[in-house]
Coordinates of C-alpha atoms (C1' of nucleotides) in Angstrom, one line a residue:
Chain A
M1 CA -7.7 -15.4 3.5
V2 CA -10.5 -13.1 4.5
Y3 CA -10.2 -11.4 7.9
K4 CA -13.1 -11.4 10.3
S5 CA -16.0 -9.5 9.0
G6 CA -16.2 -6.1 10.8
N7 CA -19.7 -4.9 10.9
G8 CA -22.2 -4.7 8.1
R9 CA -22.0 -5.9 4.6
R10 CA -18.7 -6.3 2.8
I11 CA -17.6 -5.7 -0.8
K12 CA -16.6 -9.1 -2.1
A13 CA -14.6 -7.8 -5.0
I14 CA -12.3 -6.1 -2.5
D15 CA -11.7 -9.4 -0.8
T16 CA -10.8 -10.9 -4.1
T17 CA -8.4 -8.1 -4.9
F18 CA -6.6 -8.2 -1.6
A19 CA -6.4 -12.0 -1.8
I20 CA -4.5 -11.4 -5.0
V21 CA -2.4 -8.7 -3.3
E22 CA -1.6 -11.1 -0.4
T23 CA -0.5 -13.7 -2.9
L24 CA 1.8 -11.3 -4.5
A25 CA 3.2 -10.2 -1.2
E26 CA 4.1 -13.8 -0.3
H27 CA 5.7 -14.7 -3.6
E28 CA 8.3 -12.5 -5.4
C29 CA 6.9 -12.7 -9.0
V30 CA 3.9 -14.8 -9.9
R31 CA 2.3 -15.9 -13.1
L32 CA -1.4 -15.1 -13.6
S33 CA -2.5 -18.7 -13.7
E34 CA -0.7 -19.3 -10.4
I35 CA -2.4 -16.4 -8.8
A36 CA -5.8 -17.6 -10.0
D37 CA -5.1 -21.1 -8.6
F38 CA -3.9 -19.8 -5.3
V39 CA -6.8 -17.4 -4.7
G40 CA -9.3 -19.9 -6.2
I41 CA -10.7 -17.8 -9.0
A42 CA -10.9 -18.1 -12.8
N43 CA -8.0 -16.8 -14.9
S44 CA -10.2 -14.3 -16.5
T45 CA -11.3 -12.9 -13.1
A46 CA -7.6 -12.6 -12.0
S47 CA -6.8 -10.9 -15.3
E48 CA -9.5 -8.3 -14.8
H49 CA -8.4 -7.5 -11.2
L50 CA -4.8 -7.4 -12.1
S51 CA -5.2 -5.0 -15.0
T52 CA -7.3 -2.7 -12.7
L53 CA -4.6 -2.8 -10.0
Q54 CA -2.0 -2.2 -12.6
D55 CA -3.7 1.0 -13.7
Y56 CA -3.2 2.4 -10.2
G57 CA 0.4 1.2 -9.9
Y58 CA -0.4 -1.2 -7.0
V59 CA 0.7 -4.0 -9.3
V60 CA 3.4 -4.2 -11.9
K61 CA 3.4 -6.5 -14.8
E62 CA 6.8 -8.0 -15.7
A63 CA 7.7 -10.3 -18.5
N64 CA 7.6 -13.4 -16.2
G65 CA 4.6 -12.5 -14.1
Y66 CA 3.1 -9.9 -11.8
R67 CA 4.5 -8.3 -8.7
L68 CA 3.5 -5.6 -6.1
G69 CA 4.1 -2.0 -7.1
L70 CA 5.6 0.8 -5.1
R71 CA 2.3 2.6 -5.1
F72 CA 1.8 0.8 -1.8
M73 CA 4.8 2.6 -0.5
D74 CA 3.5 5.9 -1.8
T75 CA 0.1 5.5 0.0
G76 CA 1.9 4.0 3.0
T77 CA 4.0 7.1 3.3
Q78 CA 0.8 9.2 3.3
A79 CA -0.6 7.0 6.0
K80 CA 2.5 7.4 8.1
R81 CA 2.1 11.2 8.0
Y82 CA -0.6 10.8 10.7
Y83 CA 2.1 9.9 13.1
D84 CA 4.6 12.6 12.2
E85 CA 4.3 14.3 15.5
L86 CA 4.7 11.2 17.5
L87 CA 7.7 10.1 15.4
T88 CA 9.6 13.4 15.7
A89 CA 8.9 13.6 19.4
S90 CA 10.2 10.0 19.8
K91 CA 13.1 9.8 17.4
P92 CA 15.9 11.4 19.4
V93 CA 14.8 9.7 22.6
L94 CA 14.7 6.3 21.0
E95 CA 18.1 6.9 19.6
Q96 CA 19.4 7.7 23.0
L97 CA 17.7 4.5 24.4
V98 CA 19.4 2.4 21.7
N99 CA 22.7 4.0 22.7
D100 CA 22.2 3.3 26.3
T101 CA 21.0 -0.3 25.9
D102 CA 22.5 -1.5 22.6
E103 CA 19.3 -3.6 22.2
T104 CA 16.4 -3.5 19.8
V105 CA 14.0 -0.6 20.5
N106 CA 10.4 -0.5 19.1
L107 CA 7.9 2.2 18.8
V108 CA 4.4 0.7 18.5
T109 CA 0.9 2.0 18.1
K110 CA -2.6 0.6 17.9
E111 CA -4.7 0.6 14.7
N112 CA -8.2 -0.8 15.0
D113 CA -7.5 -3.7 17.3
M114 CA -3.9 -4.6 16.3
A115 CA -0.4 -3.5 17.3
V116 CA 1.5 -1.8 14.5
Y117 CA 5.2 -1.1 14.4
L118 CA 5.9 2.6 13.8
D119 CA 9.7 2.6 14.2
R120 CA 12.4 0.1 14.9
L121 CA 16.0 0.8 16.0
F122 CA 18.7 -1.8 16.3
G123 CA 21.6 -1.7 18.7
N124 CA 24.7 -3.8 18.2
R125 CA 23.3 -6.5 20.3
G126 CA 19.8 -6.2 18.7
V127 CA 18.2 -9.5 17.8
P128 CA 17.1 -9.9 14.2
T129 CA 13.3 -10.3 13.8
D130 CA 10.6 -10.6 11.2
S131 CA 9.0 -7.3 11.9
W132 CA 9.2 -4.0 10.1
V133 CA 7.4 -0.6 10.0
G134 CA 3.8 -1.2 9.2
K135 CA 3.8 -4.9 10.4
R136 CA 0.7 -5.8 12.4
R137 CA 0.6 -8.2 15.3
P138 CA -1.9 -9.0 18.0
L139 CA -1.7 -6.6 20.9
H140 CA -2.0 -9.2 23.7
M141 CA 1.3 -11.0 23.0
L142 CA 3.6 -8.0 22.8
A143 CA 5.1 -5.9 25.7
A144 CA 4.2 -2.7 23.9
G145 CA 0.8 -4.1 23.0
K146 CA 0.0 -5.0 26.6
A147 CA 1.2 -1.6 27.7
I148 CA -1.3 -0.1 25.3
L149 CA -4.2 -2.4 26.3
A150 CA -3.6 -1.6 30.0
Q151 CA -4.3 2.1 29.3
L152 CA -7.5 1.7 27.3
P153 CA -10.9 2.5 28.8
E154 CA -12.6 -0.6 30.1
D155 CA -15.3 -0.7 27.4
E156 CA -12.8 -0.3 24.6
L157 CA -10.7 -3.1 26.0
D158 CA -13.7 -5.3 26.3
A159 CA -14.7 -4.5 22.7
I160 CA -11.3 -5.7 21.5
L161 CA -11.3 -8.8 23.6
D162 CA -14.8 -9.7 22.4
H163 CA -13.7 -9.1 18.8
R164 CA -10.5 -11.1 18.6
E165 CA -9.5 -14.5 19.9
L166 CA -6.4 -14.5 22.0
A167 CA -4.3 -16.4 19.5
A168 CA -1.1 -18.1 20.7
A169 CA 2.3 -17.6 19.1
S170 CA 4.2 -19.7 21.5
D171 CA 3.4 -21.8 24.6
H172 CA 3.9 -18.8 26.8
T173 CA 1.3 -16.6 25.1
I174 CA -1.5 -15.6 27.4
T175 CA -4.7 -17.0 25.9
A176 CA -7.1 -16.8 28.8
R177 CA -9.0 -13.6 29.1
D178 CA -9.0 -13.6 32.9
D179 CA -5.2 -14.0 33.0
L180 CA -4.8 -11.2 30.6
K181 CA -7.0 -8.8 32.5
R182 CA -5.3 -9.6 35.7
E183 CA -1.9 -8.9 34.2
L184 CA -3.1 -5.7 32.6
G185 CA -4.1 -4.6 36.1
T186 CA -0.6 -4.9 37.4
I187 CA 0.8 -3.3 34.3
R188 CA -1.4 -0.3 34.9
E189 CA -0.1 -0.1 38.4
K190 CA 3.6 -0.3 37.7
G191 CA 3.6 1.4 34.4
I192 CA 5.7 -1.4 32.9
S193 CA 4.8 -4.5 30.9
F194 CA 6.8 -7.7 30.2
N195 CA 6.8 -10.1 27.3
D196 CA 8.2 -13.3 28.5
R197 CA 8.6 -15.4 25.3
E198 CA 4.9 -14.8 24.5
S199 CA 5.4 -13.7 20.9
H200 CA 8.6 -15.6 20.0
K201 CA 10.0 -18.6 21.8
Q202 CA 13.4 -17.0 22.4
I203 CA 12.6 -13.3 23.0
R204 CA 11.8 -11.3 26.0
A205 CA 10.8 -7.6 26.0
V206 CA 9.9 -4.7 28.3
G207 CA 7.3 -2.1 27.4
T208 CA 5.8 1.2 28.5
A209 CA 2.9 3.2 27.2
I210 CA 3.0 6.8 26.0
V211 CA 0.1 8.4 27.7
L212 CA -1.1 12.0 27.6
D213 CA -4.3 13.6 28.9
D214 CA -6.3 12.5 25.9
G215 CA -5.3 8.8 26.2
V216 CA -2.7 6.4 25.1
H217 CA -0.7 7.3 21.9
G218 CA 1.5 4.2 21.6
A219 CA 4.2 2.4 23.5
V220 CA 7.9 1.8 23.4
S221 CA 9.5 -1.6 24.0
V222 CA 13.0 -2.9 24.3
A223 CA 13.4 -6.5 23.1
G224 CA 16.2 -9.0 23.3
P225 CA 17.2 -12.7 23.5
A226 CA 15.6 -14.5 26.4
K227 CA 19.0 -15.9 27.4
R228 CA 20.4 -12.5 28.1
F229 CA 17.2 -10.8 29.3
T230 CA 17.1 -12.1 32.9
G231 CA 17.4 -11.0 36.5
S232 CA 17.6 -7.3 37.4
Y233 CA 18.8 -6.3 34.0
F234 CA 15.4 -7.4 32.6
Q235 CA 13.3 -6.5 35.6
E236 CA 14.9 -3.2 36.7
E237 CA 17.6 -1.8 34.6
I238 CA 15.7 -1.9 31.3
P239 CA 12.4 -0.8 32.9
N240 CA 14.0 2.2 34.5
L241 CA 15.7 3.4 31.2
L242 CA 12.4 2.8 29.5
L243 CA 10.3 4.8 32.0
G244 CA 12.8 7.7 31.6
A245 CA 12.7 7.6 27.8
V246 CA 8.9 7.4 27.6
N247 CA 8.5 10.3 30.1
E248 CA 10.8 12.3 27.9
I249 CA 8.6 11.5 24.8
E250 CA 5.5 12.5 26.7
L251 CA 7.1 15.9 27.6
N252 CA 8.2 16.4 24.0
L253 CA 4.6 15.7 22.9
T254 CA 3.1 18.1 25.4
Y255 CA 5.4 21.0 24.9
Q256 CA 5.4 21.1 21.1
Chain B
M1 CA -10.2 9.9 -10.4
V2 CA -9.9 6.8 -12.5
Y3 CA -6.6 6.3 -14.3
K4 CA -6.5 5.4 -17.9
S5 CA -8.0 2.0 -18.5
G6 CA -5.3 -0.5 -19.2
N7 CA -6.5 -3.3 -21.4
G8 CA -9.6 -5.4 -21.0
R9 CA -12.4 -5.1 -18.6
R10 CA -12.0 -3.4 -15.2
I11 CA -13.5 -4.1 -11.8
K12 CA -15.5 -1.1 -11.0
A13 CA -15.6 -1.8 -7.2
I14 CA -11.9 -1.4 -7.1
D15 CA -12.1 2.0 -8.7
T16 CA -14.6 3.0 -6.0
T17 CA -12.3 1.7 -3.2
F18 CA -9.2 3.4 -4.5
A19 CA -11.2 6.6 -5.0
I20 CA -11.9 6.4 -1.3
V21 CA -8.3 5.7 -0.5
E22 CA -7.2 8.6 -2.6
T23 CA -9.6 10.9 -0.7
L24 CA -8.1 9.7 2.6
A25 CA -4.6 10.2 1.3
E26 CA -5.4 13.8 0.5
H27 CA -7.1 14.7 3.7
E28 CA -5.9 13.8 7.2
C29 CA -9.0 12.5 8.8
V30 CA -12.3 12.4 7.0
R31 CA -15.9 11.8 8.0
L32 CA -17.8 9.2 6.1
S33 CA -20.3 11.6 4.6
E34 CA -17.5 13.8 3.4
I35 CA -15.9 10.8 1.7
A36 CA -19.1 9.8 0.1
D37 CA -19.7 13.4 -1.2
F38 CA -16.1 13.6 -2.5
V39 CA -16.1 10.3 -4.3
G40 CA -19.7 10.8 -5.5
I41 CA -21.3 7.7 -4.0
A42 CA -24.0 7.0 -1.4
N43 CA -23.2 7.0 2.3
S44 CA -24.1 3.4 2.5
T45 CA -21.7 2.4 -0.3
A46 CA -18.9 4.3 1.4
S47 CA -19.7 2.6 4.7
E48 CA -19.5 -0.9 3.1
H49 CA -16.2 -0.2 1.4
L50 CA -14.7 1.4 4.5
S51 CA -15.6 -1.5 6.8
T52 CA -14.1 -3.9 4.3
L53 CA -10.9 -1.9 4.0
Q54 CA -10.8 -1.6 7.8
D55 CA -10.8 -5.4 8.2
Y56 CA -7.5 -5.5 6.3
G57 CA -6.0 -2.6 8.2
Y58 CA -5.8 -0.4 5.1
V59 CA -8.2 2.0 6.8
V60 CA -8.5 3.0 10.4
K61 CA -11.6 4.3 12.1
E62 CA -11.1 7.1 14.6
A63 CA -13.6 8.9 16.7
N64 CA -13.8 11.8 14.3
G65 CA -13.5 10.0 11.0
Y66 CA -11.5 7.6 8.9
R67 CA -7.9 7.7 7.9
L68 CA -5.4 5.5 6.1
G69 CA -3.9 2.6 7.9
L70 CA -0.2 1.5 8.1
R71 CA -1.1 -1.7 6.3
F72 CA -0.2 0.2 3.2
M73 CA 3.3 0.6 4.7
D74 CA 3.4 -3.1 5.4
T75 CA 2.5 -4.1 1.9
G76 CA 4.7 -1.3 0.5
T77 CA 7.7 -2.8 2.3
Q78 CA 7.0 -6.1 0.7
A79 CA 6.9 -4.4 -2.7
K80 CA 10.2 -2.7 -2.0
R81 CA 11.9 -6.0 -1.4
Y82 CA 11.9 -6.6 -5.1
Y83 CA 14.6 -3.8 -5.4
D84 CA 16.7 -5.0 -2.4
E85 CA 19.6 -5.9 -4.7
L86 CA 19.6 -2.6 -6.5
L87 CA 19.2 -0.7 -3.3
T88 CA 22.1 -2.3 -1.5
A89 CA 24.3 -2.0 -4.6
S90 CA 23.5 1.7 -4.9
K91 CA 23.4 2.9 -1.3
P92 CA 27.1 3.4 -0.5
V93 CA 27.6 4.9 -4.0
L94 CA 24.8 7.4 -3.6
E95 CA 26.0 8.4 -0.1
Q96 CA 29.4 9.1 -1.6
L97 CA 27.7 11.1 -4.4
V98 CA 25.8 13.2 -1.8
N99 CA 29.1 13.8 0.0
D100 CA 30.8 14.9 -3.2
T101 CA 28.0 17.2 -4.4
D102 CA 26.1 18.2 -1.3
E103 CA 23.0 18.2 -3.6
T104 CA 19.8 16.1 -3.8
V105 CA 20.4 12.6 -5.2
N106 CA 17.6 10.4 -6.5
L107 CA 17.4 6.7 -7.3
V108 CA 14.6 6.1 -9.7
T109 CA 13.1 3.1 -11.5
K110 CA 10.3 2.4 -14.0
E111 CA 7.1 0.6 -13.0
N112 CA 4.6 0.1 -15.8
D113 CA 5.1 3.3 -17.7
M114 CA 5.8 5.7 -14.8
A115 CA 8.9 6.8 -13.0
V116 CA 9.0 5.8 -9.3
Y117 CA 11.4 7.1 -6.6
L118 CA 13.3 4.3 -4.9
D119 CA 15.6 6.3 -2.7
R120 CA 16.3 10.0 -2.0
L121 CA 19.3 11.5 -0.3
F122 CA 19.7 15.1 0.6
G123 CA 22.9 17.1 0.9
N124 CA 23.2 20.3 2.8
R125 CA 22.4 22.3 -0.3
G126 CA 19.6 19.9 -1.3
V127 CA 16.4 21.5 -2.4
P128 CA 13.2 20.6 -0.6
T129 CA 10.7 18.8 -2.9
D130 CA 7.4 17.1 -2.9
S131 CA 8.7 13.6 -3.7
W132 CA 9.3 10.6 -1.5
V133 CA 10.0 6.9 -1.9
G134 CA 7.2 5.4 -3.9
K135 CA 6.1 8.6 -5.5
R136 CA 5.2 8.2 -9.1
R137 CA 5.8 10.8 -11.9
P138 CA 5.7 10.8 -15.7
L139 CA 9.0 9.5 -17.1
H140 CA 9.3 12.1 -19.9
M141 CA 9.8 15.1 -17.6
L142 CA 12.5 13.8 -15.3
A143 CA 16.2 13.6 -15.9
A144 CA 16.2 10.0 -14.5
G145 CA 13.1 9.2 -16.4
K146 CA 14.5 10.3 -19.8
A147 CA 17.7 8.4 -19.1
I148 CA 15.5 5.3 -18.6
L149 CA 13.4 6.0 -21.7
A150 CA 16.5 6.4 -23.8
Q151 CA 17.6 2.8 -22.9
L152 CA 14.3 1.1 -23.7
P153 CA 13.9 -1.0 -26.8
E154 CA 12.2 0.9 -29.6
D155 CA 8.9 -1.0 -29.4
E156 CA 8.6 -0.7 -25.7
L157 CA 9.3 3.1 -25.9
D158 CA 6.6 3.5 -28.6
A159 CA 4.1 1.5 -26.5
I160 CA 4.6 3.9 -23.6
L161 CA 4.4 7.0 -25.8
D162 CA 1.2 5.6 -27.4
H163 CA -0.2 5.0 -24.0
R164 CA 0.4 8.2 -22.2
E165 CA 0.0 11.8 -23.2
L166 CA 3.1 13.9 -22.7
A167 CA 1.6 16.0 -19.9
A168 CA 3.2 19.3 -19.1
A169 CA 4.3 20.3 -15.6
S170 CA 5.9 23.6 -16.5
D171 CA 6.4 25.6 -19.7
H172 CA 9.7 23.8 -20.3
T173 CA 8.2 20.3 -20.3
I174 CA 8.7 18.5 -23.6
T175 CA 5.2 17.7 -25.0
A176 CA 6.0 16.9 -28.6
R177 CA 6.8 13.3 -29.4
D178 CA 9.3 14.2 -32.1
D179 CA 11.2 16.5 -29.8
L180 CA 11.3 13.9 -27.1
K181 CA 12.5 11.1 -29.4
R182 CA 15.2 13.4 -30.8
E183 CA 16.5 14.2 -27.3
L184 CA 16.4 10.6 -26.3
G185 CA 18.8 9.9 -29.2
T186 CA 21.4 12.4 -27.9
I187 CA 20.9 11.1 -24.4
R188 CA 21.6 7.5 -25.6
E189 CA 24.7 8.8 -27.3
K190 CA 26.2 10.8 -24.4
G191 CA 24.9 8.6 -21.6
I192 CA 23.7 11.8 -19.8
S193 CA 20.3 13.4 -19.6
F194 CA 19.3 16.9 -18.5
N195 CA 16.1 18.2 -16.9
D196 CA 16.0 21.9 -17.6
R197 CA 13.0 23.1 -15.4
E198 CA 10.8 20.5 -17.1
S199 CA 9.2 19.1 -14.0
H200 CA 9.4 22.1 -11.7
K201 CA 9.8 25.7 -12.6
Q202 CA 12.9 26.2 -10.6
I203 CA 14.7 22.9 -10.7
R204 CA 17.4 21.5 -13.0
A205 CA 18.7 18.0 -12.8
V206 CA 21.2 15.6 -14.4
G207 CA 20.6 11.9 -14.9
T208 CA 22.2 8.6 -15.9
A209 CA 20.7 5.2 -16.5
I210 CA 21.9 2.0 -14.7
V211 CA 22.3 -0.5 -17.6
L212 CA 23.3 -4.1 -17.5
D213 CA 23.4 -6.8 -20.2
D214 CA 19.7 -7.6 -19.5
G215 CA 18.6 -4.0 -19.9
V216 CA 18.0 -0.8 -17.9
H217 CA 17.5 -1.3 -14.1
G218 CA 16.8 2.4 -13.1
A219 CA 18.6 5.7 -13.1
V220 CA 20.3 8.1 -10.8
S221 CA 19.8 11.8 -10.9
V222 CA 21.2 14.9 -9.1
A223 CA 18.8 17.8 -8.7
G224 CA 19.2 21.3 -7.6
P225 CA 18.0 24.9 -7.9
A226 CA 18.0 26.2 -11.4
K227 CA 19.8 29.4 -10.3
R228 CA 22.8 27.4 -9.1
F229 CA 22.7 24.6 -11.7
T230 CA 24.4 26.4 -14.6
G231 CA 27.4 26.5 -16.8
S232 CA 30.1 23.8 -16.5
Y233 CA 29.0 22.8 -13.0
F234 CA 25.7 21.7 -14.5
Q235 CA 27.0 20.5 -17.8
E236 CA 30.2 18.8 -16.9
E237 CA 31.1 18.5 -13.2
I238 CA 27.9 16.9 -12.1
P239 CA 27.6 14.7 -15.2
N240 CA 31.2 13.4 -14.6
L241 CA 30.5 12.6 -11.0
L242 CA 27.3 10.9 -12.0
L243 CA 28.8 8.8 -14.7
G244 CA 31.4 7.6 -12.2
A245 CA 28.8 6.7 -9.6
V246 CA 26.5 4.9 -11.9
N247 CA 29.5 2.9 -13.3
E248 CA 30.3 1.8 -9.8
I249 CA 26.7 0.8 -9.2
E250 CA 26.7 -1.3 -12.4
L251 CA 29.9 -3.0 -11.2
N252 CA 28.4 -3.7 -7.8
L253 CA 25.3 -5.3 -9.5
T254 CA 27.4 -7.4 -11.8
Y255 CA 29.9 -8.8 -9.3
Q256 CA 27.5 -9.8 -6.5
Chain C
dC1 C1' -37.1 15.1 26.2
dT2 C1' -36.5 17.1 21.6
dG3 C1' -34.1 18.2 17.6
dC4 C1' -30.1 17.8 14.7
dC5 C1' -26.4 15.5 12.7
dT6 C1' -23.9 11.4 11.3
dA7 C1' -23.3 6.5 10.6
dT8 C1' -25.2 1.9 9.8
dT9 C1' -28.7 -1.3 8.3
dC10 C1' -31.6 -3.3 4.8
dG11 C1' -34.8 -4.1 0.8
dG12 C1' -34.8 -4.1 -4.1
dT13 C1' -32.9 -3.7 -8.6
dA14 C1' -29.9 -2.4 -12.2
dA15 C1' -25.4 -3.3 -12.9
dT16 C1' -21.4 -6.3 -12.8
dA17 C1' -18.2 -9.7 -10.9
dC18 C1' -17.4 -14.0 -12.1
dC19 C1' -17.0 -18.3 -14.8
dG20 C1' -16.1 -21.0 -18.9
dA21 C1' -15.1 -21.4 -23.5
dA22 C1' -13.0 -19.5 -27.4
dC23 C1' -9.3 -16.9 -29.2
dG24 C1' -4.6 -15.4 -29.8
dG25 C1' 0.3 -15.1 -29.2
dG26 C1' 4.8 -16.8 -27.9
dC27 C1' 8.1 -20.5 -27.6
dA28 C1' 10.0 -24.9 -28.4
dT29 C1' 10.0 -29.3 -30.9
dC30 C1' 10.0 -32.0 -35.0
Chain D
dG1 C1' 7.9 -23.4 -41.2
dA2 C1' 4.5 -26.2 -39.7
dT3 C1' 2.7 -28.4 -35.2
dG4 C1' 1.7 -28.6 -30.6
dC5 C1' 1.8 -26.7 -26.0
dC6 C1' 1.2 -23.3 -22.6
dC7 C1' -0.2 -19.1 -20.9
dG8 C1' -2.9 -14.8 -21.0
dT9 C1' -6.7 -12.1 -22.7
dT10 C1' -11.3 -11.5 -24.7
dC11 C1' -16.1 -12.1 -24.5
dG12 C1' -21.0 -13.9 -23.9
dG13 C1' -24.2 -15.0 -20.4
dT14 C1' -26.0 -15.3 -15.8
dA15 C1' -26.2 -15.6 -10.9
dT16 C1' -24.5 -12.5 -7.8
dT17 C1' -23.9 -8.2 -5.7
dA18 C1' -22.5 -3.4 -5.7
dC19 C1' -25.1 0.4 -5.3
dC20 C1' -28.8 3.6 -4.0
dG21 C1' -32.4 5.5 -1.0
dA22 C1' -35.1 5.2 2.8
dA23 C1' -35.5 3.8 7.3
dT24 C1' -33.1 3.1 11.6
dA25 C1' -30.0 3.8 15.3
dG26 C1' -26.6 6.4 17.9
dG27 C1' -24.4 10.8 19.8
dC28 C1' -24.4 15.3 21.3
dA29 C1' -26.4 19.9 22.4
dG30 C1' -29.8 22.7 23.8

DNA sequence: CTGCCTATTCGGTAATACCGAACGGGCATC
DNA sequence: GATGCCCGTTCGGTATTACCGAATAGGCAG
């Protein structure tokens, strides 16, 4: 599946290659002919792409098919380096936050116009989820994502909203632009965002943005089962712990 | 830099794209014109590649240039899934090994014809190195790599040796095919491999392959400073601990 | 406003990504 | 050990497009 065309011309061969990569990501070990069928290309084309990818280590050829190579991890680690400062400033604070809450704690940032998980810490009561470091999700349906959106300059926010549809992940997802903008206003005021079953049917979360003089650097969120995330625990206790933690991260970032 | 051509025709556009990715991996944040210069392509070509990569999240556009995106981490995590079984079977054993030795412990596997780090654990005396999970290195210059090579079927070994030059990383690296094959024979006999400053000038290491009925699954190595890795500590103590640990991993893999 | 620098757009063409058919190699069946 | 089947690779040919270069547009400083 080809993502929305950014601006300008695109390189079609790269679309083909990443369609193959996506197929490999979804299935453990795939035969060449299956890949070709799935992507909708000739066997010969798939063969040429795969042998090129193999040369770089992005794909591994096994006896019974092809699979993704750890070269992606290698390059991914290089990509993560960009966030070293943020990660080291956050790590001890997030660990304390997990200790205090025993819930799931997320560190999230924005890349292009998507939310990306930078770190995830699980308390004993933490809910299992389908997200991991590097996982990308729409900003508008996450507590951390909305906290980030609320801190963006108006024009940048509009650019993102123009670009992406407000896709729904549950029947609580905010899909109307006006509703979202109104909520972002109150988030900016209070410094706290809530996700009330907007990304998963059974999950609530609280978020706060990490903001320095030069803008927003990311956001922290605490997520948990909707059943337990209610009342003042959800609306006051968690937010207060979160505000303290994020403030500490901001201080760590400012003073080295 | 284009890696050796596997077999068959290659897709040149992918070479261009990954040349760009490599440039971004080496430099933190790069302007478009710098990328184009570095790779040796026109600005317009770089622009088209970058906007395609950006659509997938493999590249992020910042105010002052382009950088790698965490999408590589995402896909890398998927790739790592393939090794979940090996990793969970090894983890507790490797932790025990770090406790016992206080040195650096590596879990390595083979992808295509390269060694790839799957896990790294550092003891208090562990040496700092330039390797991380996903990092690829030639098999023939690593303790773990030679342990793996020694367990390959003859034809597969020859295919690898035909394919790759025995590159040197120090003046102790084995670069003669005959020498290597002879050493692999004794490694196969004793079940233990040594790296005597063959990959780094100042590092020695000991390795053992993880072997089941269906072949070799990877290898574990213990590495340390050449100054301290000497005598019976290097030649007996560490090997004995390693053999015990790998045996335990093999048992874990066999019985669930 | 002017000049400078950087990124994107766009026309044209040489290069190639892609397909389809033919080839080859492995594995099972008779 | 011959035959048939399946899967992957090789290879010729062509419509497509990746690539370049020049022109355009967008920032930023003076």
